[in-house]
Amino acid sequence: GSPVPPEERRLRDKKHLDDITAARLPPLHHSPAKLLSIEESIAIQIQQKEAYEEMQAKLAAQKLAERLNIKMLRFEPEGEAAVQYREVRDED
């Protein structure tokens, strides 16, 4: 047979993919590059660093708790036990 031009081959391959799958990649939308002042850039970097360190601390605490088999229970200082204690104390 005669060789198929690259453009026609690309269209045929795309049609084949359309026939075998309904999955579609979302269109790529990029906003144009934005110039930031040094102050804005530093503020963003500090904010990202704090968020990263907070996430790392939570992950480390979770791993440590799993390793030590510690169950984190909900602490309610105004819960039932505190109310019972006050009621007993008030009666005395």
mmCIF file with all atom_site columns, N, CA, C and O in Angstrom, residues 29-70:
data_model
loop_
_atom_site.group_PDB
_atom_site.id
_atom_site.type_symbol
_atom_site.label_atom_id
_atom_site.label_alt_id
_atom_site.label_comp_id
_atom_site.label_asym_id
_atom_site.label_entity_id
_atom_site.label_seq_id
_atom_site.pdbx_PDB_ins_code
_atom_site.Cartn_x
_atom_site.Cartn_y
_atom_site.Cartn_z
_atom_site.occupancy
_atom_site.B_iso_or_equiv
_atom_site.pdbx_formal_charge
_atom_site.auth_seq_id
_atom_site.auth_comp_id
_atom_site.auth_asym_id
_atom_site.auth_atom_id
_atom_site.pdbx_PDB_model_num
ATOM 1   N N  . HIS A 1 29 ? -5.058 24.814 30.830 1.00 0.00 ? 29 HIS A N  1
ATOM 2   C CA . HIS A 1 29 ? -5.232 26.265 30.887 1.00 0.00 ? 29 HIS A CA 1
ATOM 3   C C  . HIS A 1 29 ? -4.193 26.808 31.850 1.00 0.00 ? 29 HIS A C  1
ATOM 4   O O  . HIS A 1 29 ? -4.196 26.463 33.024 1.00 0.00 ? 29 HIS A O  1
ATOM 5   N N  . HIS A 1 30 ? -3.331 27.610 31.359 1.00 0.00 ? 30 HIS A N  1
ATOM 6   C CA . HIS A 1 30 ? -2.312 28.221 32.202 1.00 0.00 ? 30 HIS A CA 1
ATOM 7   C C  . HIS A 1 30 ? -2.484 29.723 32.134 1.00 0.00 ? 30 HIS A C  1
ATOM 8   O O  . HIS A 1 30 ? -2.619 30.296 31.063 1.00 0.00 ? 30 HIS A O  1
ATOM 9   N N  . SER A 1 31 ? -2.480 30.332 33.302 1.00 0.00 ? 31 SER A N  1
ATOM 10  C CA . SER A 1 31 ? -2.519 31.787 33.288 1.00 0.00 ? 31 SER A CA 1
ATOM 11  C C  . SER A 1 31 ? -1.117 32.276 32.951 1.00 0.00 ? 31 SER A C  1
ATOM 12  O O  . SER A 1 31 ? -0.127 31.581 33.204 1.00 0.00 ? 31 SER A O  1
ATOM 13  N N  . PRO A 1 32 ? -1.025 33.439 32.391 1.00 0.00 ? 32 PRO A N  1
ATOM 14  C CA . PRO A 1 32 ? 0.300  33.942 32.038 1.00 0.00 ? 32 PRO A CA 1
ATOM 15  C C  . PRO A 1 32 ? 1.155  34.137 33.292 1.00 0.00 ? 32 PRO A C  1
ATOM 16  O O  . PRO A 1 32 ? 0.637  34.282 34.401 1.00 0.00 ? 32 PRO A O  1
ATOM 17  N N  . ALA A 1 33 ? 2.453  34.133 33.108 1.00 0.00 ? 33 ALA A N  1
ATOM 18  C CA . ALA A 1 33 ? 3.372  34.321 34.234 1.00 0.00 ? 33 ALA A CA 1
ATOM 19  C C  . ALA A 1 33 ? 3.078  35.654 34.905 1.00 0.00 ? 33 ALA A C  1
ATOM 20  O O  . ALA A 1 33 ? 2.732  36.641 34.256 1.00 0.00 ? 33 ALA A O  1
ATOM 21  N N  . LYS A 1 34 ? 3.208  35.656 36.221 1.00 0.00 ? 34 LYS A N  1
ATOM 22  C CA . LYS A 1 34 ? 2.880  36.850 36.989 1.00 0.00 ? 34 LYS A CA 1
ATOM 23  C C  . LYS A 1 34 ? 4.125  37.302 37.735 1.00 0.00 ? 34 LYS A C  1
ATOM 24  O O  . LYS A 1 34 ? 4.769  36.496 38.418 1.00 0.00 ? 34 LYS A O  1
ATOM 25  N N  . LEU A 1 35 ? 4.449  38.555 37.601 1.00 0.00 ? 35 LEU A N  1
ATOM 26  C CA . LEU A 1 35 ? 5.602  39.089 38.312 1.00 0.00 ? 35 LEU A CA 1
ATOM 27  C C  . LEU A 1 35 ? 5.192  39.422 39.743 1.00 0.00 ? 35 LEU A C  1
ATOM 28  O O  . LEU A 1 35 ? 4.143  40.016 39.987 1.00 0.00 ? 35 LEU A O  1
ATOM 29  N N  . LEU A 1 36 ? 6.014  38.996 40.701 1.00 0.00 ? 36 LEU A N  1
ATOM 30  C CA . LEU A 1 36 ? 5.760  39.286 42.107 1.00 0.00 ? 36 LEU A CA 1
ATOM 31  C C  . LEU A 1 36 ? 6.899  40.124 42.655 1.00 0.00 ? 36 LEU A C  1
ATOM 32  O O  . LEU A 1 36 ? 8.048  39.984 42.236 1.00 0.00 ? 36 LEU A O  1
ATOM 33  N N  . SER A 1 37 ? 6.547  40.931 43.630 1.00 0.00 ? 37 SER A N  1
ATOM 34  C CA . SER A 1 37 ? 7.607  41.662 44.308 1.00 0.00 ? 37 SER A CA 1
ATOM 35  C C  . SER A 1 37 ? 8.344  40.684 45.218 1.00 0.00 ? 37 SER A C  1
ATOM 36  O O  . SER A 1 37 ? 7.851  39.606 45.542 1.00 0.00 ? 37 SER A O  1
ATOM 37  N N  . ILE A 1 38 ? 9.527  41.066 45.635 1.00 0.00 ? 38 ILE A N  1
ATOM 38  C CA . ILE A 1 38 ? 10.321 40.219 46.533 1.00 0.00 ? 38 ILE A CA 1
ATOM 39  C C  . ILE A 1 38 ? 9.543  39.959 47.819 1.00 0.00 ? 38 ILE A C  1
ATOM 40  O O  . ILE A 1 38 ? 9.532  38.843 48.337 1.00 0.00 ? 38 ILE A O  1
ATOM 41  N N  . GLU A 1 39 ? 8.852  40.980 48.334 1.00 0.00 ? 39 GLU A N  1
ATOM 42  C CA . GLU A 1 39 ? 8.098  40.829 49.582 1.00 0.00 ? 39 GLU A CA 1
ATOM 43  C C  . GLU A 1 39 ? 6.980  39.793 49.433 1.00 0.00 ? 39 GLU A C  1
ATOM 44  O O  . GLU A 1 39 ? 6.781  38.960 50.309 1.00 0.00 ? 39 GLU A O  1
ATOM 45  N N  . GLU A 1 40 ? 6.248  39.867 48.303 1.00 0.00 ? 40 GLU A N  1
ATOM 46  C CA . GLU A 1 40 ? 5.178  38.895 48.062 1.00 0.00 ? 40 GLU A CA 1
ATOM 47  C C  . GLU A 1 40 ? 5.745  37.484 47.933 1.00 0.00 ? 40 GLU A C  1
ATOM 48  O O  . GLU A 1 40 ? 5.190  36.521 48.478 1.00 0.00 ? 40 GLU A O  1
ATOM 49  N N  . SER A 1 41 ? 6.856  37.365 47.231 1.00 0.00 ? 41 SER A N  1
ATOM 50  C CA . SER A 1 41 ? 7.474  36.065 47.041 1.00 0.00 ? 41 SER A CA 1
ATOM 51  C C  . SER A 1 41 ? 7.926  35.475 48.381 1.00 0.00 ? 41 SER A C  1
ATOM 52  O O  . SER A 1 41 ? 7.685  34.297 48.664 1.00 0.00 ? 41 SER A O  1
ATOM 53  N N  . ILE A 1 42 ? 8.539  36.281 49.212 1.00 0.00 ? 42 ILE A N  1
ATOM 54  C CA . ILE A 1 42 ? 8.998  35.814 50.518 1.00 0.00 ? 42 ILE A CA 1
ATOM 55  C C  . ILE A 1 42 ? 7.808  35.422 51.378 1.00 0.00 ? 42 ILE A C  1
ATOM 56  O O  . ILE A 1 42 ? 7.842  34.387 52.062 1.00 0.00 ? 42 ILE A O  1
ATOM 57  N N  . ALA A 1 43 ? 6.738  36.216 51.352 1.00 0.00 ? 43 ALA A N  1
ATOM 58  C CA . ALA A 1 43 ? 5.549  35.901 52.147 1.00 0.00 ? 43 ALA A CA 1
ATOM 59  C C  . ALA A 1 43 ? 4.947  34.565 51.715 1.00 0.00 ? 43 ALA A C  1
ATOM 60  O O  . ALA A 1 43 ? 4.572  33.742 52.562 1.00 0.00 ? 43 ALA A O  1
ATOM 61  N N  . ILE A 1 44 ? 4.875  34.335 50.420 1.00 0.00 ? 44 ILE A N  1
ATOM 62  C CA . ILE A 1 44 ? 4.331  33.063 49.913 1.00 0.00 ? 44 ILE A CA 1
ATOM 63  C C  . ILE A 1 44 ? 5.229  31.905 50.332 1.00 0.00 ? 44 ILE A C  1
ATOM 64  O O  . ILE A 1 44 ? 4.748  30.857 50.766 1.00 0.00 ? 44 ILE A O  1
ATOM 65  N N  . GLN A 1 45 ? 6.538  32.085 50.213 1.00 0.00 ? 45 GLN A N  1
ATOM 66  C CA . GLN A 1 45 ? 7.466  31.020 50.594 1.00 0.00 ? 45 GLN A CA 1
ATOM 67  C C  . GLN A 1 45 ? 7.368  30.696 52.082 1.00 0.00 ? 45 GLN A C  1
ATOM 68  O O  . GLN A 1 45 ? 7.382  29.528 52.471 1.00 0.00 ? 45 GLN A O  1
ATOM 69  N N  . ILE A 1 46 ? 7.240  31.723 52.912 1.00 0.00 ? 46 ILE A N  1
ATOM 70  C CA . ILE A 1 46 ? 7.110  31.502 54.363 1.00 0.00 ? 46 ILE A CA 1
ATOM 71  C C  . ILE A 1 46 ? 5.812  30.764 54.663 1.00 0.00 ? 46 ILE A C  1
ATOM 72  O O  . ILE A 1 46 ? 5.786  29.817 55.459 1.00 0.00 ? 46 ILE A O  1
ATOM 73  N N  . GLN A 1 47 ? 4.735  31.174 54.010 1.00 0.00 ? 47 GLN A N  1
ATOM 74  C CA . GLN A 1 47 ? 3.441  30.523 54.212 1.00 0.00 ? 47 GLN A CA 1
ATOM 75  C C  . GLN A 1 47 ? 3.506  29.047 53.800 1.00 0.00 ? 47 GLN A C  1
ATOM 76  O O  . GLN A 1 47 ? 3.018  28.179 54.524 1.00 0.00 ? 47 GLN A O  1
ATOM 77  N N  . GLN A 1 48 ? 4.114  28.774 52.661 1.00 0.00 ? 48 GLN A N  1
ATOM 78  C CA . GLN A 1 48 ? 4.237  27.389 52.199 1.00 0.00 ? 48 GLN A CA 1
ATOM 79  C C  . GLN A 1 48 ? 5.123  26.579 53.138 1.00 0.00 ? 48 GLN A C  1
ATOM 80  O O  . GLN A 1 48 ? 4.839  25.416 53.417 1.00 0.00 ? 48 GLN A O  1
ATOM 81  N N  . LYS A 1 49 ? 6.190  27.179 53.639 1.00 0.00 ? 49 LYS A N  1
ATOM 82  C CA . LYS A 1 49 ? 7.084  26.474 54.558 1.00 0.00 ? 49 LYS A CA 1
ATOM 83  C C  . LYS A 1 49 ? 6.356  26.129 55.852 1.00 0.00 ? 49 LYS A C  1
ATOM 84  O O  . LYS A 1 49 ? 6.491  25.019 56.373 1.00 0.00 ? 49 LYS A O  1
ATOM 85  N N  . GLU A 1 50 ? 5.565  27.073 56.381 1.00 0.00 ? 50 GLU A N  1
ATOM 86  C CA . GLU A 1 50 ? 4.811  26.815 57.604 1.00 0.00 ? 50 GLU A CA 1
ATOM 87  C C  . GLU A 1 50 ? 3.794  25.700 57.396 1.00 0.00 ? 50 GLU A C  1
ATOM 88  O O  . GLU A 1 50 ? 3.644  24.815 58.245 1.00 0.00 ? 50 GLU A O  1
ATOM 89  N N  . ALA A 1 51 ? 3.096  25.722 56.274 1.00 0.00 ? 51 ALA A N  1
ATOM 90  C CA . ALA A 1 51 ? 2.112  24.674 55.981 1.00 0.00 ? 51 ALA A CA 1
ATOM 91  C C  . ALA A 1 51 ? 2.808  23.325 55.845 1.00 0.00 ? 51 ALA A C  1
ATOM 92  O O  . ALA A 1 51 ? 2.306  22.311 56.349 1.00 0.00 ? 51 ALA A O  1
ATOM 93  N N  . TYR A 1 52 ? 3.977  23.306 55.207 1.00 0.00 ? 52 TYR A N  1
ATOM 94  C CA . TYR A 1 52 ? 4.735  22.066 55.035 1.00 0.00 ? 52 TYR A CA 1
ATOM 95  C C  . TYR A 1 52 ? 5.188  21.531 56.397 1.00 0.00 ? 52 TYR A C  1
ATOM 96  O O  . TYR A 1 52 ? 5.048  20.338 56.687 1.00 0.00 ? 52 TYR A O  1
ATOM 97  N N  . GLU A 1 53 ? 5.718  22.407 57.244 1.00 0.00 ? 53 GLU A N  1
ATOM 98  C CA . GLU A 1 53 ? 6.199  21.971 58.557 1.00 0.00 ? 53 GLU A CA 1
ATOM 99  C C  . GLU A 1 53 ? 5.045  21.478 59.429 1.00 0.00 ? 53 GLU A C  1
ATOM 100 O O  . GLU A 1 53 ? 5.195  20.513 60.173 1.00 0.00 ? 53 GLU A O  1
ATOM 101 N N  . GLU A 1 54 ? 3.894  22.139 59.338 1.00 0.00 ? 54 GLU A N  1
ATOM 102 C CA . GLU A 1 54 ? 2.724  21.695 60.091 1.00 0.00 ? 54 GLU A CA 1
ATOM 103 C C  . GLU A 1 54 ? 2.284  20.305 59.642 1.00 0.00 ? 54 GLU A C  1
ATOM 104 O O  . GLU A 1 54 ? 1.986  19.427 60.453 1.00 0.00 ? 54 GLU A O  1
ATOM 105 N N  . MET A 1 55 ? 2.278  20.082 58.331 1.00 0.00 ? 55 MET A N  1
ATOM 106 C CA . MET A 1 55 ? 1.896  18.770 57.801 1.00 0.00 ? 55 MET A CA 1
ATOM 107 C C  . MET A 1 55 ? 2.909  17.706 58.228 1.00 0.00 ? 55 MET A C  1
ATOM 108 O O  . MET A 1 55 ? 2.532  16.594 58.603 1.00 0.00 ? 55 MET A O  1
ATOM 109 N N  . GLN A 1 56 ? 4.190  18.049 58.205 1.00 0.00 ? 56 GLN A N  1
ATOM 110 C CA . GLN A 1 56 ? 5.219  17.110 58.635 1.00 0.00 ? 56 GLN A CA 1
ATOM 111 C C  . GLN A 1 56 ? 5.059  16.764 60.119 1.00 0.00 ? 56 GLN A C  1
ATOM 112 O O  . GLN A 1 56 ? 5.224  15.605 60.513 1.00 0.00 ? 56 GLN A O  1
ATOM 113 N N  . ALA A 1 57 ? 4.737  17.752 60.945 1.00 0.00 ? 57 ALA A N  1
ATOM 114 C CA . ALA A 1 57 ? 4.542  17.510 62.375 1.00 0.00 ? 57 ALA A CA 1
ATOM 115 C C  . ALA A 1 57 ? 3.343  16.596 62.616 1.00 0.00 ? 57 ALA A C  1
ATOM 116 O O  . ALA A 1 57 ? 3.402  15.675 63.443 1.00 0.00 ? 57 ALA A O  1
ATOM 117 N N  . LYS A 1 58 ? 2.251  16.839 61.887 1.00 0.00 ? 58 LYS A N  1
ATOM 118 C CA . LYS A 1 58 ? 1.067  15.981 62.033 1.00 0.00 ? 58 LYS A CA 1
ATOM 119 C C  . LYS A 1 58 ? 1.387  14.551 61.613 1.00 0.00 ? 58 LYS A C  1
ATOM 120 O O  . LYS A 1 58 ? 0.983  13.599 62.280 1.00 0.00 ? 58 LYS A O  1
ATOM 121 N N  . LEU A 1 59 ? 2.113  14.407 60.513 1.00 0.00 ? 59 LEU A N  1
ATOM 122 C CA . LEU A 1 59 ? 2.472  13.077 60.033 1.00 0.00 ? 59 LEU A CA 1
ATOM 123 C C  . LEU A 1 59 ? 3.384  12.367 61.026 1.00 0.00 ? 59 LEU A C  1
ATOM 124 O O  . LEU A 1 59 ? 3.198  11.187 61.319 1.00 0.00 ? 59 LEU A O  1
ATOM 125 N N  . ALA A 1 60 ? 4.352  13.096 61.585 1.00 0.00 ? 60 ALA A N  1
ATOM 126 C CA . ALA A 1 60 ? 5.260  12.502 62.566 1.00 0.00 ? 60 ALA A CA 1
ATOM 127 C C  . ALA A 1 60 ? 4.495  12.082 63.815 1.00 0.00 ? 60 ALA A C  1
ATOM 128 O O  . ALA A 1 60 ? 4.733  10.994 64.356 1.00 0.00 ? 60 ALA A O  1
ATOM 129 N N  . ALA A 1 61 ? 3.552  12.911 64.277 1.00 0.00 ? 61 ALA A N  1
ATOM 130 C CA . ALA A 1 61 ? 2.749  12.566 65.452 1.00 0.00 ? 61 ALA A CA 1
ATOM 131 C C  . ALA A 1 61 ? 1.892  11.335 65.173 1.00 0.00 ? 61 ALA A C  1
ATOM 132 O O  . ALA A 1 61 ? 1.762  10.458 66.034 1.00 0.00 ? 61 ALA A O  1
ATOM 133 N N  . GLN A 1 62 ? 1.339  11.260 63.984 1.00 0.00 ? 62 GLN A N  1
ATOM 134 C CA . GLN A 1 62 ? 0.509  10.113 63.622 1.00 0.00 ? 62 GLN A CA 1
ATOM 135 C C  . GLN A 1 62 ? 1.347  8.835  63.580 1.00 0.00 ? 62 GLN A C  1
ATOM 136 O O  . GLN A 1 62 ? 0.941  7.808  64.112 1.00 0.00 ? 62 GLN A O  1
ATOM 137 N N  . LYS A 1 63 ? 2.531  8.914  62.981 1.00 0.00 ? 63 LYS A N  1
ATOM 138 C CA . LYS A 1 63 ? 3.398  7.739  62.911 1.00 0.00 ? 63 LYS A CA 1
ATOM 139 C C  . LYS A 1 63 ? 3.833  7.300  64.303 1.00 0.00 ? 63 LYS A C  1
ATOM 140 O O  . LYS A 1 63 ? 3.877  6.112  64.601 1.00 0.00 ? 63 LYS A O  1
ATOM 141 N N  . LEU A 1 64 ? 4.164  8.264  65.172 1.00 0.00 ? 64 LEU A N  1
ATOM 142 C CA . LEU A 1 64 ? 4.581  7.937  66.532 1.00 0.00 ? 64 LEU A CA 1
ATOM 143 C C  . LEU A 1 64 ? 3.441  7.296  67.297 1.00 0.00 ? 64 LEU A C  1
ATOM 144 O O  . LEU A 1 64 ? 3.633  6.305  68.002 1.00 0.00 ? 64 LEU A O  1
ATOM 145 N N  . ALA A 1 65 ? 2.243  7.844  67.153 1.00 0.00 ? 65 ALA A N  1
ATOM 146 C CA . ALA A 1 65 ? 1.084  7.273  67.835 1.00 0.00 ? 65 ALA A CA 1
ATOM 147 C C  . ALA A 1 65 ? 0.816  5.854  67.352 1.00 0.00 ? 65 ALA A C  1
ATOM 148 O O  . ALA A 1 65 ? 0.494  4.973  68.154 1.00 0.00 ? 65 ALA A O  1
ATOM 149 N N  . GLU A 1 66 ? 0.952  5.619  66.058 1.00 0.00 ? 66 GLU A N  1
ATOM 150 C CA . GLU A 1 66 ? 0.755  4.265  65.525 1.00 0.00 ? 66 GLU A CA 1
ATOM 151 C C  . GLU A 1 66 ? 1.821  3.311  66.058 1.00 0.00 ? 66 GLU A C  1
ATOM 152 O O  . GLU A 1 66 ? 1.524  2.184  66.423 1.00 0.00 ? 66 GLU A O  1
ATOM 153 N N  . ARG A 1 67 ? 3.051  3.784  66.137 1.00 0.00 ? 67 ARG A N  1
ATOM 154 C CA . ARG A 1 67 ? 4.144  2.944  66.608 1.00 0.00 ? 67 ARG A CA 1
ATOM 155 C C  . ARG A 1 67 ? 3.966  2.598  68.093 1.00 0.00 ? 67 ARG A C  1
ATOM 156 O O  . ARG A 1 67 ? 4.280  1.492  68.524 1.00 0.00 ? 67 ARG A O  1
ATOM 157 N N  . LEU A 1 68 ? 3.462  3.544  68.881 1.00 0.00 ? 68 LEU A N  1
ATOM 158 C CA . LEU A 1 68 ? 3.293  3.326  70.322 1.00 0.00 ? 68 LEU A CA 1
ATOM 159 C C  . LEU A 1 68 ? 1.918  2.784  70.674 1.00 0.00 ? 68 LEU A C  1
ATOM 160 O O  . LEU A 1 68 ? 1.611  2.600  71.848 1.00 0.00 ? 68 LEU A O  1
ATOM 161 N N  . ASN A 1 69 ? 1.074  2.566  69.665 1.00 0.00 ? 69 ASN A N  1
ATOM 162 C CA . ASN A 1 69 ? -0.296 2.084  69.869 1.00 0.00 ? 69 ASN A CA 1
ATOM 163 C C  . ASN A 1 69 ? -1.079 2.991  70.812 1.00 0.00 ? 69 ASN A C  1
ATOM 164 O O  . ASN A 1 69 ? -1.746 2.543  71.741 1.00 0.00 ? 69 ASN A O  1
ATOM 165 N N  . ILE A 1 70 ? -0.967 4.277  70.601 1.00 0.00 ? 70 ILE A N  1
ATOM 166 C CA . ILE A 1 70 ? -1.702 5.243  71.416 1.00 0.00 ? 70 ILE A CA 1
ATOM 167 C C  . ILE A 1 70 ? -3.001 5.571  70.699 1.00 0.00 ? 70 ILE A C  1
ATOM 168 O O  . ILE A 1 70 ? -3.014 5.875  69.519 1.00 0.00 ? 70 ILE A O  1
#
